[in-house]
Short mmCIF file of C-alpha atoms and ligand atoms in Angstrom, two decimals:
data_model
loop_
_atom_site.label_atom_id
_atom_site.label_comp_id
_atom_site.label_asym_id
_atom_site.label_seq_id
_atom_site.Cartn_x
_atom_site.Cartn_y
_atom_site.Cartn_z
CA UNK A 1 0.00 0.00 0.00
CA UNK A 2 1.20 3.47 -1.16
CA UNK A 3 1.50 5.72 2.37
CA UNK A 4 3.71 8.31 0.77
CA UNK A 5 2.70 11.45 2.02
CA UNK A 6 3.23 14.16 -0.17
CA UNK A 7 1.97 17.04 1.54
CA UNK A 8 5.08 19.06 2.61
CA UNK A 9 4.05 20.23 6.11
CA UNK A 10 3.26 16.75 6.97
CA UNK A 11 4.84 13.58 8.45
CA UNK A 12 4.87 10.11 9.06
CA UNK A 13 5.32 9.69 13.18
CA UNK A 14 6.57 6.22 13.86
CA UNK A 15 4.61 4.52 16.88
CA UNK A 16 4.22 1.19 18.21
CA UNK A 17 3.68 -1.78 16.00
CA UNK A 18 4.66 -0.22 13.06
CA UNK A 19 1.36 2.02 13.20
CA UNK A 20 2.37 5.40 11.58
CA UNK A 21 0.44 8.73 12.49
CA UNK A 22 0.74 11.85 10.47
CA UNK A 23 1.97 14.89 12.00
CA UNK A 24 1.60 17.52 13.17
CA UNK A 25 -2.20 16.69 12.72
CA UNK A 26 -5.10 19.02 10.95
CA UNK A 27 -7.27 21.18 13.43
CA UNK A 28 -10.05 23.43 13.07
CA UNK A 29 -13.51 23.85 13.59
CA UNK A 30 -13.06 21.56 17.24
CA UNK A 31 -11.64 18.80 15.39
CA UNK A 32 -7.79 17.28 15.04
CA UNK A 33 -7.03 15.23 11.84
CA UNK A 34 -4.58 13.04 11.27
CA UNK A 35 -3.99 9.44 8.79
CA UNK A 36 -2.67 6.63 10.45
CA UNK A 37 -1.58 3.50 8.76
CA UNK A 38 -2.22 0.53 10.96
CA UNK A 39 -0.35 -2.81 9.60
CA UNK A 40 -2.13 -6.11 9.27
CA UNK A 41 -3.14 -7.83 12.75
CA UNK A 42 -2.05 -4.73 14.79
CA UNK A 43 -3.94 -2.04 16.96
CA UNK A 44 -3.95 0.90 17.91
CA UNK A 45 -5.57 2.25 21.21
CA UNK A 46 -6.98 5.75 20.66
CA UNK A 47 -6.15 8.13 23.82
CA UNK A 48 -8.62 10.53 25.47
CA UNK A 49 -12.38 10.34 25.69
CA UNK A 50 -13.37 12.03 22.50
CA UNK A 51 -15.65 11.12 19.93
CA UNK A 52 -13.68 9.83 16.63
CA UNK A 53 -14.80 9.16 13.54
CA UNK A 54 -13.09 6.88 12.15
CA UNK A 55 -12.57 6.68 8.38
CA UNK A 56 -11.52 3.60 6.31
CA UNK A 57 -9.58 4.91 3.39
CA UNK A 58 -7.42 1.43 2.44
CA UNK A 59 -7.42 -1.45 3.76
CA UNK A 60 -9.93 -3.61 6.62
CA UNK A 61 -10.78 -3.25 10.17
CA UNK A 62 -11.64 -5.87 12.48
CA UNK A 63 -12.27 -3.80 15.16
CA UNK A 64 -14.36 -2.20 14.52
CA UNK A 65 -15.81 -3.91 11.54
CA UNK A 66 -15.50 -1.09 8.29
CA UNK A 67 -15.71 -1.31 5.29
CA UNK A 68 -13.57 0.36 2.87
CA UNK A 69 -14.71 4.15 2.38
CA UNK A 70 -17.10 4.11 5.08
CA UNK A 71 -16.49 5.61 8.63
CA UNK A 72 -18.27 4.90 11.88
CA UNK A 73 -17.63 7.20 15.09
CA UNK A 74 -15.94 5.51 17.95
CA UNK A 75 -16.74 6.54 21.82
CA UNK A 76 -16.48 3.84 23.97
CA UNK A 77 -14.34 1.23 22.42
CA UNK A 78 -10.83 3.07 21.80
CA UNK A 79 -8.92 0.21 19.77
CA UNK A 80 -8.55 -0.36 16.33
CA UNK A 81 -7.13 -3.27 14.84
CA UNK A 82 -6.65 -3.86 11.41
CA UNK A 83 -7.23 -7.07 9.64
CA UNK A 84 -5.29 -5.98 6.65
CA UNK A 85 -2.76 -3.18 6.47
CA UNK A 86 -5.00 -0.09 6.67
CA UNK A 87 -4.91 3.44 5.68
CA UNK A 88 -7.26 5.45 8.27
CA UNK A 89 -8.32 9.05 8.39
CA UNK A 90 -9.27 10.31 12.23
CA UNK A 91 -10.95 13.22 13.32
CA UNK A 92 -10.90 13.51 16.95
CA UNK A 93 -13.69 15.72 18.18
CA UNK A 94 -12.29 18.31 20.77
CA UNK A 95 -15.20 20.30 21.14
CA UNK A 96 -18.25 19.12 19.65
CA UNK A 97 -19.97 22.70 20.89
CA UNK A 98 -18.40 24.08 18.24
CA UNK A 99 -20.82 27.03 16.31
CA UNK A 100 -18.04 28.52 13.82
CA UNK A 101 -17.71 25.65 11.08
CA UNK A 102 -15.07 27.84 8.90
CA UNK A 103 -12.53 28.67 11.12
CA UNK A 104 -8.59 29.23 11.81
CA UNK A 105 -6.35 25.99 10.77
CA UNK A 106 -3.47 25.37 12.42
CA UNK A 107 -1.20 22.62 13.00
CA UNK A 108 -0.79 22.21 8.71
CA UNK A 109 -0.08 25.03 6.44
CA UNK A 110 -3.37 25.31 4.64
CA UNK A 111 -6.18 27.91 4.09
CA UNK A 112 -9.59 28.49 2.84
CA UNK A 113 -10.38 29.68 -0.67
CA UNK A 114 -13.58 30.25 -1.55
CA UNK A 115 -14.14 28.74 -5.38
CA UNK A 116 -17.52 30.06 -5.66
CA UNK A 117 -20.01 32.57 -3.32
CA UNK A 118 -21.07 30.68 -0.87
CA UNK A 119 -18.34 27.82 -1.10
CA UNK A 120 -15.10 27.12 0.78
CA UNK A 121 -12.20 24.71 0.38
CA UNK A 122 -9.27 23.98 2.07
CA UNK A 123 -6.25 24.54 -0.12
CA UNK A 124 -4.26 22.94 -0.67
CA UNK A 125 -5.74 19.44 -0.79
CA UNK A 126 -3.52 16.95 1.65
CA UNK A 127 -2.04 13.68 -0.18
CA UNK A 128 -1.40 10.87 1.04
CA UNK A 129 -0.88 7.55 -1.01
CA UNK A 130 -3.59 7.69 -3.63
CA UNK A 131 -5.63 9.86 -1.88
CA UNK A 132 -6.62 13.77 -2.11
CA UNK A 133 -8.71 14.96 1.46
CA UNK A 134 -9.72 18.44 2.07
CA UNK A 135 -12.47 20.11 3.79
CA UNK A 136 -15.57 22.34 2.33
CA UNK A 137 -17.45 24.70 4.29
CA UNK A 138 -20.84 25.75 2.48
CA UNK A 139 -22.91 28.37 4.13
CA UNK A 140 -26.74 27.90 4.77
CA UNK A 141 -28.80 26.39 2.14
CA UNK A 142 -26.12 26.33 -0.26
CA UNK A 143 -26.26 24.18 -3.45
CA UNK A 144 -22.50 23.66 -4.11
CA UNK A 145 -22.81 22.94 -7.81
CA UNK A 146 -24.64 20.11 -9.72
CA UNK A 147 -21.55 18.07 -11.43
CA UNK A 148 -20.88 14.30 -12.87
CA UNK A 149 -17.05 15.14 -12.90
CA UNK A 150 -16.96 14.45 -16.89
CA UNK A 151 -15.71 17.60 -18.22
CA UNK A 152 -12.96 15.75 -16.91
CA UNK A 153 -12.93 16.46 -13.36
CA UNK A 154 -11.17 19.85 -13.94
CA UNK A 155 -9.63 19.89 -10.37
CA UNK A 156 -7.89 16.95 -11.18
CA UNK A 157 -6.70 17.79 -14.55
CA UNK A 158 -8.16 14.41 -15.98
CA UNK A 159 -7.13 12.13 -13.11
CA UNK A 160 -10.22 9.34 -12.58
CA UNK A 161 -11.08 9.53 -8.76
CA UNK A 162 -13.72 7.74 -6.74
CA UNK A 163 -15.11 10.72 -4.27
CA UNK A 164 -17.11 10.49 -1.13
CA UNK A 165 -17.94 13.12 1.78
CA UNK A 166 -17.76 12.81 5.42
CA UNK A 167 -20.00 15.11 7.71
CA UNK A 168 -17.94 16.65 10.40
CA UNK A 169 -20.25 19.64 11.31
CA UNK A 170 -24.04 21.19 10.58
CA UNK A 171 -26.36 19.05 8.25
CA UNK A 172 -26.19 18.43 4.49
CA UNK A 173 -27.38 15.97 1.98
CA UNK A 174 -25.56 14.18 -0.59
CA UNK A 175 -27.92 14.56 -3.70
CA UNK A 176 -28.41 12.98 -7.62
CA UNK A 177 -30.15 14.72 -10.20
CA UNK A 178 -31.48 13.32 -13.68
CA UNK A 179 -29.89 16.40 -15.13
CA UNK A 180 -28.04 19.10 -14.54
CA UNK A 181 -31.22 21.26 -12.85
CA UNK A 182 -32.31 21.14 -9.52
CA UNK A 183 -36.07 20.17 -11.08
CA UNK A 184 -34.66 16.81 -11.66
CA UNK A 185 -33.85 15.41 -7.97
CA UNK A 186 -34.59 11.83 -8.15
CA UNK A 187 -32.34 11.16 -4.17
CA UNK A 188 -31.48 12.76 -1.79
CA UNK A 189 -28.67 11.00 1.30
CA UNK A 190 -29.31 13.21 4.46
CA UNK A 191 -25.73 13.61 6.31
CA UNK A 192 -25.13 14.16 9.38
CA UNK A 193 -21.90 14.90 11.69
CA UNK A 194 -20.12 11.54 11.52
CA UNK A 195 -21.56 9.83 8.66
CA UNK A 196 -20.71 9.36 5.13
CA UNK A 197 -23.03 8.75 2.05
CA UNK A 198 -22.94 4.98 -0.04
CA UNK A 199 -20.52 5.80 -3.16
CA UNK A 200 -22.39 6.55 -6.39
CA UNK A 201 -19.18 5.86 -9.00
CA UNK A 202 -19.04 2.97 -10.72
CA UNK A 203 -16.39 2.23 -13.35
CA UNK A 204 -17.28 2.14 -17.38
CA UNK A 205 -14.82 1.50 -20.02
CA UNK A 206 -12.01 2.64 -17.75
CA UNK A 207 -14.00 5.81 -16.72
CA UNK A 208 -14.97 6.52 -13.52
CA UNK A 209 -18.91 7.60 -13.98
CA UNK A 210 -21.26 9.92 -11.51
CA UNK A 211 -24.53 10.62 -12.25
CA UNK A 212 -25.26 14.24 -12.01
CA UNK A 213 -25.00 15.16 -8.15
CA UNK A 214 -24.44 18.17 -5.57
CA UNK A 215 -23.79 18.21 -1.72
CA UNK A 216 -26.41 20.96 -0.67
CA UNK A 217 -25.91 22.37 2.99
CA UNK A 218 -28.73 22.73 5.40
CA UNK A 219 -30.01 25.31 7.04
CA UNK A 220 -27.01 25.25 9.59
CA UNK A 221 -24.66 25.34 6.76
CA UNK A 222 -22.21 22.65 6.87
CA UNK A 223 -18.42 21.50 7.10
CA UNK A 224 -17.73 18.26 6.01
CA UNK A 225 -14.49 16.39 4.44
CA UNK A 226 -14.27 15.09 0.82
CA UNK A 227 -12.08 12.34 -0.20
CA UNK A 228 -10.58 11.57 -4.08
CA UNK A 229 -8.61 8.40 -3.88
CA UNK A 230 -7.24 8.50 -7.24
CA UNK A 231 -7.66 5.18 -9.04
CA UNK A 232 -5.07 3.71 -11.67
CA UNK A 233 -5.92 0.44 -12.54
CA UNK A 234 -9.41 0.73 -13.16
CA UNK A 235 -10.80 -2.82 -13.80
CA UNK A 236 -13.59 -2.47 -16.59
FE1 FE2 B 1 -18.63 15.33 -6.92
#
């Protein structure tokens, strides 16, 4: 499994076991984030009482049972342990109080841009292995953008990527449209903090294909993570 982390203000920490945890880890909003790679068989006890979600990126978990690119939140059982080796993505909640979604970062050198009104990204994305993460704030009632990513998927200059979301503050829904108009809603996947919607890719010809979709905040507004793990051996 590919760990390289190519983000330059970020490192692999070596800890027991061979478990790796990136450093110095993400935080904002109430929440530190930080990858760990857990090898096969081996676990890793999570310190504190915090809520953590926990999100499968590579690999398996026995404990507790994920699969890959879903995420469960962890409060009373604190151990991981992977069945195979496993990339994970944690975000420890250190204030879950927390009212302003779009706020300072520190611990990685990153900031927010804001694409289009309404609409803020972290920049620049983090990379690890085959994986791009950063974090969108959308204010209230936002639509951020009906897509399908075919144009092709003009942040990534062409790259195929599965993508997924993971809530980490306020409401949102994860939403597919028959076309590109808002008239043509056929689902709607209501997220909230700690969850993540079932992917919607699936692989054609070599292409990775979405149907037309949007994330669309609630009321609240919302912060929440998205996740490209960049796929090159696409099995048709
Ligand atoms: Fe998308």
């Amino acid at each position: 499994m590919d760990i390289t982390i190519k983000s330059p203000s970020m490192n692999w920490k070596e800890a027991a076991n061979g478990i790796k945890i990136s450093n110095p880890g993400l935080t904002t909003a109430g929440y530190t984030m930080r990858f760990a790679y857990i090898p096969s068989g081996k676990t890793m006890s999570l310190a504190g009482n915090q809520r953590v979600i926990v999100n499968l990126l590579n690999g398996s978990l026995a404990r507790p049972a994920l699969e890959e690119k879903d995420c469960i939140t962890v409060v009373q059982n604190r151990f991981i342990t992977a069945e195979k080796d496993s990339l994970v993505f944690l975000c420890i909640d250190e204030n879950p109080d927390t009212k302003d979604m779009k706020s300072a970062i520190s611990g990685l050198d990153l900031k927010w841009i804001e694409p289009a009104h309404g609409c803020f990204r972290t920049d620049p994305k983090l990379e690890v292995g085959n994986y791009k993460v950063n974090l969108w704030y959308l204010i209230p009632n936002k639509n951020g953008g009906i897509h399908n990513h075919a144009d092709n998927q003009d942040h990534n200059e062409g790259v195929q990527f599965i993508e997924f979301h993971t809530q980490l503050r306020g409401k949102g829904c994860m939403v597919k449209y028959k076309e590109q108009k808002e008239s043509t809603e056929y689902e709607r996947f209501e997220l909230n903090p700690g969850q993540s919607h079932p992917l919607f890719s699936k692989v054609e010809n070599n292409i990775v294909k979405y149907p037309w979709h949007a994330y669309v905040a609630s009321e609240t507004g919302a912060l929440f993570l998205v996740f490209e793990e960049i796929v090159n051996n696409l099995q048709k």
